[in-house]
Short mmCIF file of C-alpha atoms in Angstrom, two decimals:
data_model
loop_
_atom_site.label_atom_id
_atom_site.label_comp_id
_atom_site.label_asym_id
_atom_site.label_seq_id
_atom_site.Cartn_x
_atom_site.Cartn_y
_atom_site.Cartn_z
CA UNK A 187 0.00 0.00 0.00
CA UNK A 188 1.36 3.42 -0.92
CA UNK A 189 2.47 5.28 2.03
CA UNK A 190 1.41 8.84 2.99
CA UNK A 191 3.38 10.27 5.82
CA UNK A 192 1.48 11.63 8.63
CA UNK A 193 3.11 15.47 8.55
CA UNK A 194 1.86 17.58 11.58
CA UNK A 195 4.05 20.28 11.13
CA UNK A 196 2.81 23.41 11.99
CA UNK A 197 0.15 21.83 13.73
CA UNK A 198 -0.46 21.73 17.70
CA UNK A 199 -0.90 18.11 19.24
CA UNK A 200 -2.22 17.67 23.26
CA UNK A 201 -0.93 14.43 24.72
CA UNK A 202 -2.48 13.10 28.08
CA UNK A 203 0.00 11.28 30.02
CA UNK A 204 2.56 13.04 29.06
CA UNK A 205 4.90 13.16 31.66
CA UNK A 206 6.70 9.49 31.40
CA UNK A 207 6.75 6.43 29.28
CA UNK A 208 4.38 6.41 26.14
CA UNK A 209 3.55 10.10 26.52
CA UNK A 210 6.97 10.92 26.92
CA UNK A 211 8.02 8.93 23.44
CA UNK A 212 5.04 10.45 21.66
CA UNK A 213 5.80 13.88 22.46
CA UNK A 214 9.27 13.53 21.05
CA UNK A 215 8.21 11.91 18.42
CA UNK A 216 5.49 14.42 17.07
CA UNK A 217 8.12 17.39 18.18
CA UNK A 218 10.34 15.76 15.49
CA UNK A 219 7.62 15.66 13.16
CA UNK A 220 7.38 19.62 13.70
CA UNK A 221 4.12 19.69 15.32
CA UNK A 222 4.01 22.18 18.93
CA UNK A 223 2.57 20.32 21.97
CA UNK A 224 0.23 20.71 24.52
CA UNK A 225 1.13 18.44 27.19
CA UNK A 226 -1.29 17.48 29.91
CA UNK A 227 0.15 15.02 33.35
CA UNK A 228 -0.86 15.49 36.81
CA UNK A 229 3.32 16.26 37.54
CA UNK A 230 4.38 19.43 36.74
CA UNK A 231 8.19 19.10 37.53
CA UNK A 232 8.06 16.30 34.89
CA UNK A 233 6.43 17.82 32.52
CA UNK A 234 8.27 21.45 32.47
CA UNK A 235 11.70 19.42 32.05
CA UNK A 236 10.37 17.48 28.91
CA UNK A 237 9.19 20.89 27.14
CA UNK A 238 12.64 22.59 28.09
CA UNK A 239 14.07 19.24 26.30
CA UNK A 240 12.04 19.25 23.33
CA UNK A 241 12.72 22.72 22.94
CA UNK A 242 16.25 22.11 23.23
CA UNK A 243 16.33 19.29 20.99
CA UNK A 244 13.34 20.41 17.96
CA UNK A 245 12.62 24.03 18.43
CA UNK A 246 9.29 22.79 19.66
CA UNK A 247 7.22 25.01 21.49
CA UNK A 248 5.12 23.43 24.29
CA UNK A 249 2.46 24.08 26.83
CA UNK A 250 1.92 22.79 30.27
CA UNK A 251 -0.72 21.94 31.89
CA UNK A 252 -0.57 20.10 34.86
CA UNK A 253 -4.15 18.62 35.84
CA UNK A 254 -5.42 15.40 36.81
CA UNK A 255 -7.56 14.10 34.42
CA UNK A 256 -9.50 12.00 36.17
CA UNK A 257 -11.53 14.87 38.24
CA UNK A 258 -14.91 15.78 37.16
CA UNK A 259 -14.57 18.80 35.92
CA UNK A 260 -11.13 18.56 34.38
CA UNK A 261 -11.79 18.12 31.00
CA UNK A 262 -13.96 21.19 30.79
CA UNK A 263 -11.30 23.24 32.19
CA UNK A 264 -8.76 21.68 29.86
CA UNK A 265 -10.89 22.92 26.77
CA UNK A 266 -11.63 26.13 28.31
CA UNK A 267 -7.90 26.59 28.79
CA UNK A 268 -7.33 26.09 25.44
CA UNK A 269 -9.75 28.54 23.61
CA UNK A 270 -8.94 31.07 25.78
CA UNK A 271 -5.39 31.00 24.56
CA UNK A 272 -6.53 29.90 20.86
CA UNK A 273 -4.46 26.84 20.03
CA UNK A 274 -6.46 24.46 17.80
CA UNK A 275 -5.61 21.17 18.27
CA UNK A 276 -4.57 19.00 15.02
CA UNK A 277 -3.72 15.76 16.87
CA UNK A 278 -5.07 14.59 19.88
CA UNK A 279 -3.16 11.51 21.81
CA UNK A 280 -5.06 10.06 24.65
CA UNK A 281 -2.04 7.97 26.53
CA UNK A 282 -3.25 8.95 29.88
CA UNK A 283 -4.61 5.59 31.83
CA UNK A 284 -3.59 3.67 34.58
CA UNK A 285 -4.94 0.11 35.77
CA UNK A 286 -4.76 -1.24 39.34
CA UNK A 287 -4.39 -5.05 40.47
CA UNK A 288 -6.42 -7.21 42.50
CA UNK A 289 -10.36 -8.96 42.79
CA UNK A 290 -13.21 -7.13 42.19
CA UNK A 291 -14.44 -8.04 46.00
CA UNK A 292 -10.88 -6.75 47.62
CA UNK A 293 -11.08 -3.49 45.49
CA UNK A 294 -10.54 0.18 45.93
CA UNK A 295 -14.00 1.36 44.75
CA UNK A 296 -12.56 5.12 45.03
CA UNK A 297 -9.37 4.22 43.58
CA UNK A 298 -11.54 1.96 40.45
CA UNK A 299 -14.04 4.83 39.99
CA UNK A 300 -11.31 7.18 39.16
CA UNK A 301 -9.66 4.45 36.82
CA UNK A 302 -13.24 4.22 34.55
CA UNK A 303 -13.05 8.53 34.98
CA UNK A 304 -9.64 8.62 33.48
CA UNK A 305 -9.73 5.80 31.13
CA UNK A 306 -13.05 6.25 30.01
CA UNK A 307 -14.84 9.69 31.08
CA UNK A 308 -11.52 11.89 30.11
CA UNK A 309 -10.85 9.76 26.89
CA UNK A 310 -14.52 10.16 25.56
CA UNK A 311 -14.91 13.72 26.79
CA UNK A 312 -11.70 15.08 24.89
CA UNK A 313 -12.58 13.25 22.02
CA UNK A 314 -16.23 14.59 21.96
CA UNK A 315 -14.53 18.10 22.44
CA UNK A 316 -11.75 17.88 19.82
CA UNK A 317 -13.08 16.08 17.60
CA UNK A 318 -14.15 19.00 15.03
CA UNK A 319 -10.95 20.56 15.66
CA UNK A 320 -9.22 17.54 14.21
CA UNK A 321 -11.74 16.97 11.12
CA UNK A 322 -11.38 20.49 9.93
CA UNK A 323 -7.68 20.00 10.40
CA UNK A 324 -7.58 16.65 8.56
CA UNK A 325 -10.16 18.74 5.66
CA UNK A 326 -7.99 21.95 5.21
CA UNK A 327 -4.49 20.08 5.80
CA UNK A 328 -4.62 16.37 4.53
CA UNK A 329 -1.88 14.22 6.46
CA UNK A 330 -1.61 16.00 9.50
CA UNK A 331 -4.25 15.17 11.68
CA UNK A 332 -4.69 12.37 13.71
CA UNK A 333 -6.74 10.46 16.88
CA UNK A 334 -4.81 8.28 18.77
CA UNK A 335 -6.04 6.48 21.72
CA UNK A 336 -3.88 3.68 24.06
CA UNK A 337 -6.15 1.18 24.18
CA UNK A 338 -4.06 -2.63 25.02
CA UNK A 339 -4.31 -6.20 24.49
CA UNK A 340 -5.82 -6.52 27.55
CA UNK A 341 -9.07 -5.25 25.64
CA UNK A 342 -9.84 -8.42 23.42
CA UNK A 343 -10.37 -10.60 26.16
CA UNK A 344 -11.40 -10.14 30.08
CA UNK A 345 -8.70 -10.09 32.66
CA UNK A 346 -9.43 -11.26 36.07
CA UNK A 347 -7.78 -9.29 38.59
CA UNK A 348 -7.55 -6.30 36.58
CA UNK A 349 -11.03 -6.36 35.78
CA UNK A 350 -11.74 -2.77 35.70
CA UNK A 351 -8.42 -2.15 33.44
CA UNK A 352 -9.69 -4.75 30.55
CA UNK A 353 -12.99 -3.38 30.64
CA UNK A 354 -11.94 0.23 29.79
CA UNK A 355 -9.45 -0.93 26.98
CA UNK A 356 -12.35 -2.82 25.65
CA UNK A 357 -14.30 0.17 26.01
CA UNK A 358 -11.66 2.48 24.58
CA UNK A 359 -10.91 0.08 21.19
CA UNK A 360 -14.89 -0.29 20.40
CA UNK A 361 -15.06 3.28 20.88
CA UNK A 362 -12.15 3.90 18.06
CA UNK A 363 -13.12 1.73 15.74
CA UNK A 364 -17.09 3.64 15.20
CA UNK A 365 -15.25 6.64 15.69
CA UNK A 366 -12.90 5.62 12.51
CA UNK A 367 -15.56 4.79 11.00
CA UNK A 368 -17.69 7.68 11.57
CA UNK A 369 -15.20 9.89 10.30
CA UNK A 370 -13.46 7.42 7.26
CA UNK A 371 -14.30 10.17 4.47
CA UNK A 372 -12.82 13.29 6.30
CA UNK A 373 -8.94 12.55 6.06
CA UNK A 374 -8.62 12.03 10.13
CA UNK A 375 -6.27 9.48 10.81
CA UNK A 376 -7.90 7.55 13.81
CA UNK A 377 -6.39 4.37 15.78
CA UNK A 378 -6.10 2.16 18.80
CA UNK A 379 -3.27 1.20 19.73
CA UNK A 380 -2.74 -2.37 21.72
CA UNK A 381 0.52 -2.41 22.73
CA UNK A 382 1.01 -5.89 25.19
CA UNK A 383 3.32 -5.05 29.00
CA UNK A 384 5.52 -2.26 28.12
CA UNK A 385 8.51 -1.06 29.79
CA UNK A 386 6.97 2.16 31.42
CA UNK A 387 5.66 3.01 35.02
CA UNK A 388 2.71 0.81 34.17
CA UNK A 389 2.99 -2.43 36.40
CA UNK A 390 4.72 0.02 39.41
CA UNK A 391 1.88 2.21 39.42
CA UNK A 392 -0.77 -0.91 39.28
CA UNK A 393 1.33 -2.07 42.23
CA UNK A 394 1.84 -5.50 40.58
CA UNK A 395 4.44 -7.60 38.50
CA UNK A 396 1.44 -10.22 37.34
CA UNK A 397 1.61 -9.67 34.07
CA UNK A 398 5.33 -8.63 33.06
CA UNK A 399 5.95 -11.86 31.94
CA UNK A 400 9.01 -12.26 28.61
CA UNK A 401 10.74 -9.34 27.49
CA UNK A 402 8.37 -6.26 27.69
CA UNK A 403 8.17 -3.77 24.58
CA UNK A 404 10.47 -1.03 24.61
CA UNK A 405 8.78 2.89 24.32
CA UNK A 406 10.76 2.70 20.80
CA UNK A 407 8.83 -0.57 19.69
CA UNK A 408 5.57 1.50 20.56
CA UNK A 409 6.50 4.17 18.74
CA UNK A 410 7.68 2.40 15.72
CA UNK A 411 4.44 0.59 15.23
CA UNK A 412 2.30 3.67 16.00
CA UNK A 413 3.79 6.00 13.41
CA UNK A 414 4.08 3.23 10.77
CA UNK A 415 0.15 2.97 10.92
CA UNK A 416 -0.16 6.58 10.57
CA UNK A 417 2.11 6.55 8.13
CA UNK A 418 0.00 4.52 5.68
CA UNK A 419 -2.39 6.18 3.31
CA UNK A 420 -4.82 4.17 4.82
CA UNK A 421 -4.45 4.12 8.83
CA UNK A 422 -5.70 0.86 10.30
CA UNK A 423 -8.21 1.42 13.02
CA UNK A 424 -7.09 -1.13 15.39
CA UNK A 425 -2.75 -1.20 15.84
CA UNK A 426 -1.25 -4.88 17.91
CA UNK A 427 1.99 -4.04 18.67
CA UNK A 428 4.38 -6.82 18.34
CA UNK A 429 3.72 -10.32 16.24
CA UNK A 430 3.66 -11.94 19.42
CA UNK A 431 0.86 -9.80 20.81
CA UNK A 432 -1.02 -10.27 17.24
CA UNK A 433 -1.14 -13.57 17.36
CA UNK A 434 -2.26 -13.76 20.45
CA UNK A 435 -4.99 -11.70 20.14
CA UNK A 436 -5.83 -13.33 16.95
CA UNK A 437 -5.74 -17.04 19.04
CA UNK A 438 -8.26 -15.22 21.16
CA UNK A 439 -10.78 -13.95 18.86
CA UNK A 440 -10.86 -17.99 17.72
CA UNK A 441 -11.17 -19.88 21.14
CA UNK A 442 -13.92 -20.68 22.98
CA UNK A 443 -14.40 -17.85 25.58
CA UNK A 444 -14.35 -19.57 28.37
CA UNK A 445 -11.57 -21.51 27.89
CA UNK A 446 -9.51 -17.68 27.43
CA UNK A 447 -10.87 -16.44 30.42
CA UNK A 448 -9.86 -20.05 32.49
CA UNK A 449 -6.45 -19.41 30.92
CA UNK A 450 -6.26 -15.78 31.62
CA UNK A 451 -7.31 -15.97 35.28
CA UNK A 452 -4.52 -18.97 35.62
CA UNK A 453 -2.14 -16.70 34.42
CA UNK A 454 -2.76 -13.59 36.38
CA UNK A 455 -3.46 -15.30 39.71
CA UNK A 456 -0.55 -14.99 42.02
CA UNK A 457 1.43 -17.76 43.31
CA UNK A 458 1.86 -18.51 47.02
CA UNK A 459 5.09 -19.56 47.90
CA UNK A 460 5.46 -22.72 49.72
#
């Protein structure tokens, strides 16, 4: 298939998340590309250093926003933020997520409410609000918009013990596809991407190692495979990082569902020492 790189120079991208692993790799990434960021994280330290490095390194000019995503009324402020100091966004990148690690019945419900409001609420809201922003973009300036959202391979099939987490990422691919769909004839690149256990703050953060099994993917390997797709002229909706991870989730979409979810909940159930 003819390729058609994604070009977002001159363009302003907002990545959630952005203040380590994935968010960190896509903002360098789209600062090479020549696009200006807008780059959203709860830690502001984190996130001033990476725009004085882009900077440094691209000429990029970035905004920071530190805000927690996962509070009501964040979003809303976000957007208001943003039209107040008139940067349209041309690519939107919602990496921000987090999953946490345990049965349903031992849970955090505080803690698993604000894991559906970040990975869900936040991702669906900015979408909803950006979404003409990035059509118009895609219209006027073909190749330089694009939607990505993180969803995982934890989204084809349920995960016990991190329930909540596969739920969302199932949510959060559905929710890509229609919207790739819904807006196939404007010229807006759209995607999921399912990257398998990556070697980021992930598993640290869910307070867990169950599930860092083999060699994680690298932030590079992410990368690679998410700018390929929106490289093509065609952008698949759905993006499996690693052959590995494809097959798997390919194996999956062909078993018997029980039998996955058996063989799932064997795999992420901890061992006792003896």
């Amino acid at each position: 298939m003819a390729s058609a790189l994604y070009n977002p120079i001159g363009t302003t991208a907002l990545i959630t998340g952005a203040s380590s692993g994935l968010g960190v790799g896509y903002a360098h990434e789209l600062a090479q590309r020549g696009a200006d960021l807008v780059l959203v994280a709860r830690r502001q330290a984190r996130l001033e250093a990476l725009a004085v490095d882009l900077a440094e390194k691209y000429g990029t000019v970035s905004t920071v926003i530190p805000l927690d995503l996962s509070e009501a009324d964040a979003v809303p402020e976000l957007v208001s933020d943003l039209r107040e100091r008139a940067i349209t966004i041309g690519t939107l990148v919602n990496n921000a997520g987090f999953a946490t690690f345990g049965t349903v019945l031992d849970s955090d419900q505080v803690r698993e409410a604000e894991q559906v409001a970040l990975n869900v609420h936040a991702l669906t809201a900015l979408t909803h609000a950006f979404l003409p922003d990035l059509v118009e973009t895609a219209s006027l300036h073909p190749h330089t918009a694009a939607l990505v959202n993180l969803a995982s391979t934890a989204a084809f099939q349920p995960v016990p013990r991190m329930a909540v987490y596969a739920a969302t990422k199932a949510y959060v691919l559905s929710y890509t596809e229609a919207v790739s769909y819904e807006t196939r004839l404007s010229g807006l690149k759209v995607t999921a991407i399912c990257p398998g256990p990556a070697d980021t703050e992930f598993f640290e953060i869910a307070q867990t190692s169950s599930g860092k099994k083999g060699t994680p993917l690298t932030v590079d390997e992410v990368m690679r495979a998410s700018f390929a797709a929106l490289d093509r002229s065609v952008t698949p909706s759905v993006v499996l990082v690693g052959a590995r991870n494809a097959l798997l989730a390919r194996m999956v979409s062909i078993s018997p569902r029980r039998a996955v979810l058996n063989a799932v909940g064997r795999m992420n159930t901890p061992r006792v020492a003896r």
